[in-house]
Amino acid sequence: MKADGVVLVHGGMHGSWCWSRVLPRLELPAVAVDLPRDAGLDGWADTVADAASGMRAAVVVAHSLAGIVALHALARAGDRFRGAMFVAAVVPRDGQSYFGTLPAPLNRLRDLLGVGSRGDIVMPAPLARLLLCHDLPPDDTRTLVGNLTPEPVAVLNTPVRHRLPDGVRLAYVHTTRDRALSRRAQERYAARLHPAADRLYLDCGHSAFFSRPHELAALVNTWCAG
């Protein structure tokens, strides 16, 4: 693929801090972005594209909710990217929002909790520990939960379009002990990418950047060189 740089994109309620153990293990020049909380999905995609502006053949590595950001960045500035790796990432259908990917009972619960189309939302600490930290040691759990920040609901309601440019290589990294995204959900999301997308696997929970930083970095390095 001959990539010349990597842009790391954090998932929902996270920040560039989550890549601190992966970043120094990457062989190519790399940058971890912070998605601006006061911007919509267009602004997030532009942040990713801007981070790749000094690269001629960048690879975007998107974790979790950042799947929608990577798709949007490829649609808006696909000429800046040589590849995209989706790590336990959400991949809506064309025209579907993140909230649209949730099962109906969860959306009904969201309505009951008064989560509308505006404002912010953050995962409660007990739920974060259950879904995101079950295979992490206590210190890492405290770091992750303590760094979670509110997510703008408007972004989660924004439809995502699939406009994948020709020549962009794709991969989906399955986290096989994930509690936040089931194996079935990951299979469904991976299938929505190109049929030729590579399938890669990590034996860990959702927070692979903390639980398997060496292995995740090695996957990125090998894939970018392939």
mmCIF file of C-alpha atoms in Angstrom:
data_model
loop_
_atom_site.group_PDB
_atom_site.id
_atom_site.type_symbol
_atom_site.label_atom_id
_atom_site.label_comp_id
_atom_site.label_asym_id
_atom_site.label_seq_id
_atom_site.Cartn_x
_atom_site.Cartn_y
_atom_site.Cartn_z
ATOM 1 C CA MET A 1 0.000 0.000 0.000
ATOM 2 C CA LYS A 2 3.012 2.291 0.605
ATOM 3 C CA ALA A 3 1.355 4.630 3.076
ATOM 4 C CA ASP A 4 3.417 7.559 4.308
ATOM 5 C CA GLY A 5 1.557 8.548 7.487
ATOM 6 C CA VAL A 6 -1.157 7.608 9.961
ATOM 7 C CA VAL A 7 -3.991 9.664 11.455
ATOM 8 C CA LEU A 8 -5.439 8.175 14.647
ATOM 9 C CA VAL A 9 -9.039 9.106 15.466
ATOM 10 C CA HIS A 10 -10.548 8.500 18.899
ATOM 11 C CA GLY A 11 -14.020 7.174 19.570
ATOM 12 C CA GLY A 12 -16.928 8.708 21.416
ATOM 13 C CA MET A 13 -16.242 10.592 24.652
ATOM 14 C CA HIS A 14 -12.508 9.890 24.263
ATOM 15 C CA GLY A 15 -9.640 12.084 23.089
ATOM 16 C CA SER A 16 -6.160 11.823 21.614
ATOM 17 C CA TRP A 17 -4.963 10.643 25.041
ATOM 18 C CA CYS A 18 -6.295 7.146 24.333
ATOM 19 C CA TRP A 19 -3.602 6.592 21.666
ATOM 20 C CA SER A 20 -0.676 7.377 23.993
ATOM 21 C CA ARG A 21 0.592 3.768 24.008
ATOM 22 C CA VAL A 22 0.026 3.099 20.317
ATOM 23 C CA LEU A 23 1.471 6.312 18.885
ATOM 24 C CA PRO A 24 5.135 5.756 19.854
ATOM 25 C CA ARG A 25 5.050 2.203 18.461
ATOM 26 C CA LEU A 26 4.032 3.202 14.939
ATOM 27 C CA GLU A 27 6.713 3.046 12.279
ATOM 28 C CA LEU A 28 5.283 5.785 10.057
ATOM 29 C CA PRO A 29 4.861 9.460 11.007
ATOM 30 C CA ALA A 30 1.604 9.627 12.929
ATOM 31 C CA VAL A 31 -0.712 12.099 14.610
ATOM 32 C CA ALA A 32 -3.595 11.561 17.019
ATOM 33 C CA VAL A 33 -6.324 14.167 16.611
ATOM 34 C CA ASP A 34 -8.762 15.652 19.101
ATOM 35 C CA LEU A 35 -12.205 16.041 17.554
ATOM 36 C CA PRO A 36 -13.564 19.510 18.400
ATOM 37 C CA ARG A 37 -16.605 19.270 20.662
ATOM 38 C CA ASP A 38 -18.173 22.396 19.192
ATOM 39 C CA ALA A 39 -18.129 21.119 15.603
ATOM 40 C CA GLY A 40 -20.518 18.859 13.735
ATOM 41 C CA LEU A 41 -19.662 15.793 11.704
ATOM 42 C CA ASP A 42 -18.406 17.980 8.837
ATOM 43 C CA GLY A 43 -16.021 19.704 11.246
ATOM 44 C CA TRP A 44 -14.814 16.394 12.612
ATOM 45 C CA ALA A 45 -14.150 15.064 9.115
ATOM 46 C CA ASP A 46 -12.302 18.241 8.203
ATOM 47 C CA THR A 47 -10.143 17.883 11.328
ATOM 48 C CA VAL A 48 -9.101 14.417 10.170
ATOM 49 C CA ALA A 49 -8.474 15.601 6.612
ATOM 50 C CA ASP A 50 -6.436 18.562 7.847
ATOM 51 C CA ALA A 51 -4.278 16.232 9.944
ATOM 52 C CA ALA A 52 -3.441 14.334 6.755
ATOM 53 C CA SER A 53 -2.685 17.457 4.728
ATOM 54 C CA GLY A 54 1.097 17.021 5.040
ATOM 55 C CA MET A 55 0.912 13.407 3.880
ATOM 56 C CA ARG A 56 0.553 12.130 0.341
ATOM 57 C CA ALA A 57 -0.773 8.669 1.187
ATOM 58 C CA ALA A 58 -2.277 8.721 4.674
ATOM 59 C CA VAL A 59 -4.060 5.927 6.510
ATOM 60 C CA VAL A 60 -6.827 6.839 8.944
ATOM 61 C CA VAL A 61 -7.229 4.516 11.937
ATOM 62 C CA ALA A 62 -10.670 4.986 13.486
ATOM 63 C CA HIS A 63 -11.832 3.481 16.774
ATOM 64 C CA SER A 64 -15.453 2.852 17.723
ATOM 65 C CA LEU A 65 -17.664 5.908 17.028
ATOM 66 C CA ALA A 66 -14.882 7.324 14.852
ATOM 67 C CA GLY A 67 -16.045 4.925 12.155
ATOM 68 C CA ILE A 68 -18.611 7.561 11.155
ATOM 69 C CA VAL A 69 -15.863 10.207 11.140
ATOM 70 C CA ALA A 70 -13.613 8.131 8.894
ATOM 71 C CA LEU A 71 -16.452 7.487 6.444
ATOM 72 C CA HIS A 72 -17.262 11.190 6.341
ATOM 73 C CA ALA A 73 -13.604 12.168 5.889
ATOM 74 C CA LEU A 74 -13.237 9.721 3.007
ATOM 75 C CA ALA A 75 -16.369 11.160 1.393
ATOM 76 C CA ARG A 76 -15.144 14.757 1.725
ATOM 77 C CA ALA A 77 -11.398 14.382 1.123
ATOM 78 C CA GLY A 78 -10.768 10.871 -0.127
ATOM 79 C CA ASP A 79 -7.828 11.959 -2.274
ATOM 80 C CA ARG A 80 -5.769 12.483 0.901
ATOM 81 C CA PHE A 81 -6.074 8.877 2.051
ATOM 82 C CA ARG A 82 -4.556 5.640 0.852
ATOM 83 C CA GLY A 83 -6.339 3.477 3.394
ATOM 84 C CA ALA A 84 -8.722 3.323 6.353
ATOM 85 C CA MET A 85 -8.651 0.896 9.274
ATOM 86 C CA PHE A 86 -11.807 0.562 11.378
ATOM 87 C CA VAL A 87 -11.020 -0.738 14.894
ATOM 88 C CA ALA A 88 -14.170 -2.124 16.541
ATOM 89 C CA ALA A 89 -15.838 0.736 14.714
ATOM 90 C CA VAL A 90 -19.422 1.667 13.989
ATOM 91 C CA VAL A 91 -20.298 1.569 10.274
ATOM 92 C CA PRO A 92 -23.884 2.746 9.663
ATOM 93 C CA ARG A 93 -25.764 1.987 6.483
ATOM 94 C CA ASP A 94 -25.652 4.704 3.842
ATOM 95 C CA GLY A 95 -27.806 7.580 5.106
ATOM 96 C CA GLN A 96 -28.106 6.169 8.628
ATOM 97 C CA SER A 97 -26.992 7.986 11.799
ATOM 98 C CA TYR A 98 -25.177 6.478 14.765
ATOM 99 C CA PHE A 99 -28.406 6.466 16.764
ATOM 100 C CA GLY A 100 -30.012 4.682 13.828
ATOM 101 C CA THR A 101 -27.651 1.747 14.353
ATOM 102 C CA LEU A 102 -28.922 1.148 17.892
ATOM 103 C CA PRO A 103 -31.551 -1.515 18.599
ATOM 104 C CA ALA A 104 -35.077 -0.153 19.012
ATOM 105 C CA PRO A 105 -35.181 -0.803 22.793
ATOM 106 C CA LEU A 106 -32.084 1.338 23.321
ATOM 107 C CA ASN A 107 -33.567 4.174 21.307
ATOM 108 C CA ARG A 108 -36.781 3.942 23.324
ATOM 109 C CA LEU A 109 -34.703 4.097 26.516
ATOM 110 C CA ARG A 110 -32.874 7.109 25.112
ATOM 111 C CA ASP A 111 -36.212 8.827 24.547
ATOM 112 C CA LEU A 112 -37.330 7.996 28.084
ATOM 113 C CA LEU A 113 -34.115 9.495 29.467
ATOM 114 C CA GLY A 114 -34.831 12.701 27.590
ATOM 115 C CA VAL A 115 -31.885 12.506 25.202
ATOM 116 C CA GLY A 116 -33.099 14.655 22.341
ATOM 117 C CA SER A 117 -31.398 16.124 19.298
ATOM 118 C CA ARG A 118 -29.348 18.726 21.164
ATOM 119 C CA GLY A 119 -27.072 18.935 24.149
ATOM 120 C CA ASP A 120 -24.405 16.494 25.264
ATOM 121 C CA ILE A 121 -24.367 12.919 26.483
ATOM 122 C CA VAL A 122 -21.754 10.978 28.453
ATOM 123 C CA MET A 123 -21.603 7.322 29.426
ATOM 124 C CA PRO A 124 -22.157 6.776 33.162
ATOM 125 C CA ALA A 125 -19.028 5.529 34.935
ATOM 126 C CA PRO A 126 -20.497 2.146 35.991
ATOM 127 C CA LEU A 127 -21.555 1.415 32.406
ATOM 128 C CA ALA A 128 -18.156 2.521 31.072
ATOM 129 C CA ARG A 129 -16.397 0.178 33.474
ATOM 130 C CA LEU A 130 -18.651 -2.684 32.371
ATOM 131 C CA LEU A 131 -18.469 -2.132 28.605
ATOM 132 C CA LEU A 132 -15.089 -0.500 28.030
ATOM 133 C CA CYS A 133 -12.839 -1.643 30.873
ATOM 134 C CA HIS A 134 -13.661 -5.267 31.725
ATOM 135 C CA ASP A 135 -10.220 -6.494 30.599
ATOM 136 C CA LEU A 136 -8.223 -3.516 31.904
ATOM 137 C CA PRO A 137 -6.290 -3.285 35.182
ATOM 138 C CA PRO A 138 -7.616 -0.859 37.831
ATOM 139 C CA ASP A 139 -5.194 1.972 36.999
ATOM 140 C CA ASP A 140 -6.141 1.903 33.314
ATOM 141 C CA THR A 141 -9.823 1.769 34.221
ATOM 142 C CA ARG A 142 -9.488 4.864 36.387
ATOM 143 C CA THR A 143 -7.608 6.670 33.605
ATOM 144 C CA LEU A 144 -10.158 5.812 30.945
ATOM 145 C CA VAL A 145 -13.263 6.553 32.996
ATOM 146 C CA GLY A 146 -11.737 9.727 34.426
ATOM 147 C CA ASN A 147 -10.999 11.098 30.950
ATOM 148 C CA LEU A 148 -14.412 10.533 29.369
ATOM 149 C CA THR A 149 -15.968 13.776 28.120
ATOM 150 C CA PRO A 150 -19.513 14.626 26.968
ATOM 151 C CA GLU A 151 -20.392 13.935 23.346
ATOM 152 C CA PRO A 152 -22.595 16.310 21.300
ATOM 153 C CA VAL A 153 -25.860 14.547 20.560
ATOM 154 C CA ALA A 154 -26.283 16.372 17.243
ATOM 155 C CA VAL A 155 -23.358 14.437 15.738
ATOM 156 C CA LEU A 156 -24.908 11.150 16.789
ATOM 157 C CA ASN A 157 -28.083 12.095 14.916
ATOM 158 C CA THR A 158 -26.292 13.079 11.688
ATOM 159 C CA PRO A 159 -26.776 10.732 8.693
ATOM 160 C CA VAL A 160 -23.561 9.247 7.301
ATOM 161 C CA ARG A 161 -22.953 8.731 3.600
ATOM 162 C CA HIS A 162 -20.871 5.967 2.019
ATOM 163 C CA ARG A 163 -18.779 7.528 -0.710
ATOM 164 C CA LEU A 164 -15.646 5.425 -0.574
ATOM 165 C CA PRO A 165 -13.162 6.550 -3.236
ATOM 166 C CA ASP A 166 -11.687 4.034 -5.660
ATOM 167 C CA GLY A 167 -8.249 2.820 -4.676
ATOM 168 C CA VAL A 168 -8.629 3.318 -0.923
ATOM 169 C CA ARG A 169 -7.764 0.109 0.906
ATOM 170 C CA LEU A 170 -10.006 -0.854 3.838
ATOM 171 C CA ALA A 171 -9.648 -3.047 6.910
ATOM 172 C CA TYR A 172 -11.837 -3.918 9.881
ATOM 173 C CA VAL A 173 -10.228 -4.946 13.177
ATOM 174 C CA HIS A 174 -12.486 -7.228 15.219
ATOM 175 C CA THR A 175 -12.054 -7.183 18.996
ATOM 176 C CA THR A 176 -13.147 -10.665 19.936
ATOM 177 C CA ARG A 177 -13.951 -10.097 23.648
ATOM 178 C CA ASP A 178 -15.776 -6.805 23.170
ATOM 179 C CA ARG A 179 -18.745 -5.986 25.398
ATOM 180 C CA ALA A 180 -19.552 -2.649 23.766
ATOM 181 C CA LEU A 181 -19.852 -4.072 20.236
ATOM 182 C CA SER A 182 -20.889 -7.699 19.960
ATOM 183 C CA ARG A 183 -19.277 -10.037 17.454
ATOM 184 C CA ARG A 184 -22.506 -10.004 15.468
ATOM 185 C CA ALA A 185 -22.520 -6.197 15.358
ATOM 186 C CA GLN A 186 -18.890 -6.091 14.276
ATOM 187 C CA GLU A 187 -19.559 -8.625 11.532
ATOM 188 C CA ARG A 188 -22.482 -6.509 10.353
ATOM 189 C CA TYR A 189 -20.389 -3.322 10.355
ATOM 190 C CA ALA A 190 -17.459 -4.962 8.577
ATOM 191 C CA ALA A 191 -19.791 -6.303 5.883
ATOM 192 C CA ARG A 192 -20.925 -2.753 5.090
ATOM 193 C CA LEU A 193 -17.436 -1.866 3.944
ATOM 194 C CA HIS A 194 -16.134 -3.062 0.566
ATOM 195 C CA PRO A 195 -16.293 -6.875 0.152
ATOM 196 C CA ALA A 196 -12.525 -6.855 -0.353
ATOM 197 C CA ALA A 197 -11.883 -5.162 3.000
ATOM 198 C CA ASP A 198 -9.294 -6.991 5.082
ATOM 199 C CA ARG A 199 -10.466 -8.679 8.298
ATOM 200 C CA LEU A 200 -8.047 -8.506 11.240
ATOM 201 C CA TYR A 201 -8.512 -9.716 14.821
ATOM 202 C CA LEU A 202 -7.409 -8.821 18.342
ATOM 203 C CA ASP A 203 -8.190 -10.974 21.380
ATOM 204 C CA CYS A 204 -9.347 -8.167 23.664
ATOM 205 C CA GLY A 205 -12.205 -5.947 24.714
ATOM 206 C CA HIS A 206 -13.271 -2.638 23.237
ATOM 207 C CA SER A 207 -10.355 -0.538 24.519
ATOM 208 C CA ALA A 208 -7.643 -2.194 22.440
ATOM 209 C CA PHE A 209 -5.464 0.924 22.602
ATOM 210 C CA PHE A 210 -4.926 0.234 26.343
ATOM 211 C CA SER A 211 -5.231 -3.550 26.563
ATOM 212 C CA ARG A 212 -3.293 -4.486 23.403
ATOM 213 C CA PRO A 213 -1.239 -1.435 22.313
ATOM 214 C CA HIS A 214 1.702 -3.499 21.050
ATOM 215 C CA GLU A 215 -0.500 -5.799 19.006
ATOM 216 C CA LEU A 216 -2.652 -2.972 17.645
ATOM 217 C CA ALA A 217 0.408 -0.979 16.597
ATOM 218 C CA ALA A 218 1.852 -4.084 14.949
ATOM 219 C CA LEU A 219 -1.377 -4.575 12.964
ATOM 220 C CA VAL A 220 -1.240 -0.960 11.772
ATOM 221 C CA ASN A 221 2.455 -1.218 10.871
ATOM 222 C CA THR A 222 2.062 -4.471 8.944
ATOM 223 C CA TRP A 223 -1.084 -3.375 7.148
ATOM 224 C CA CYS A 224 0.361 -0.004 6.113
ATOM 225 C CA ALA A 225 3.416 -1.746 4.677
ATOM 226 C CA GLY A 226 1.415 -4.364 2.798
#
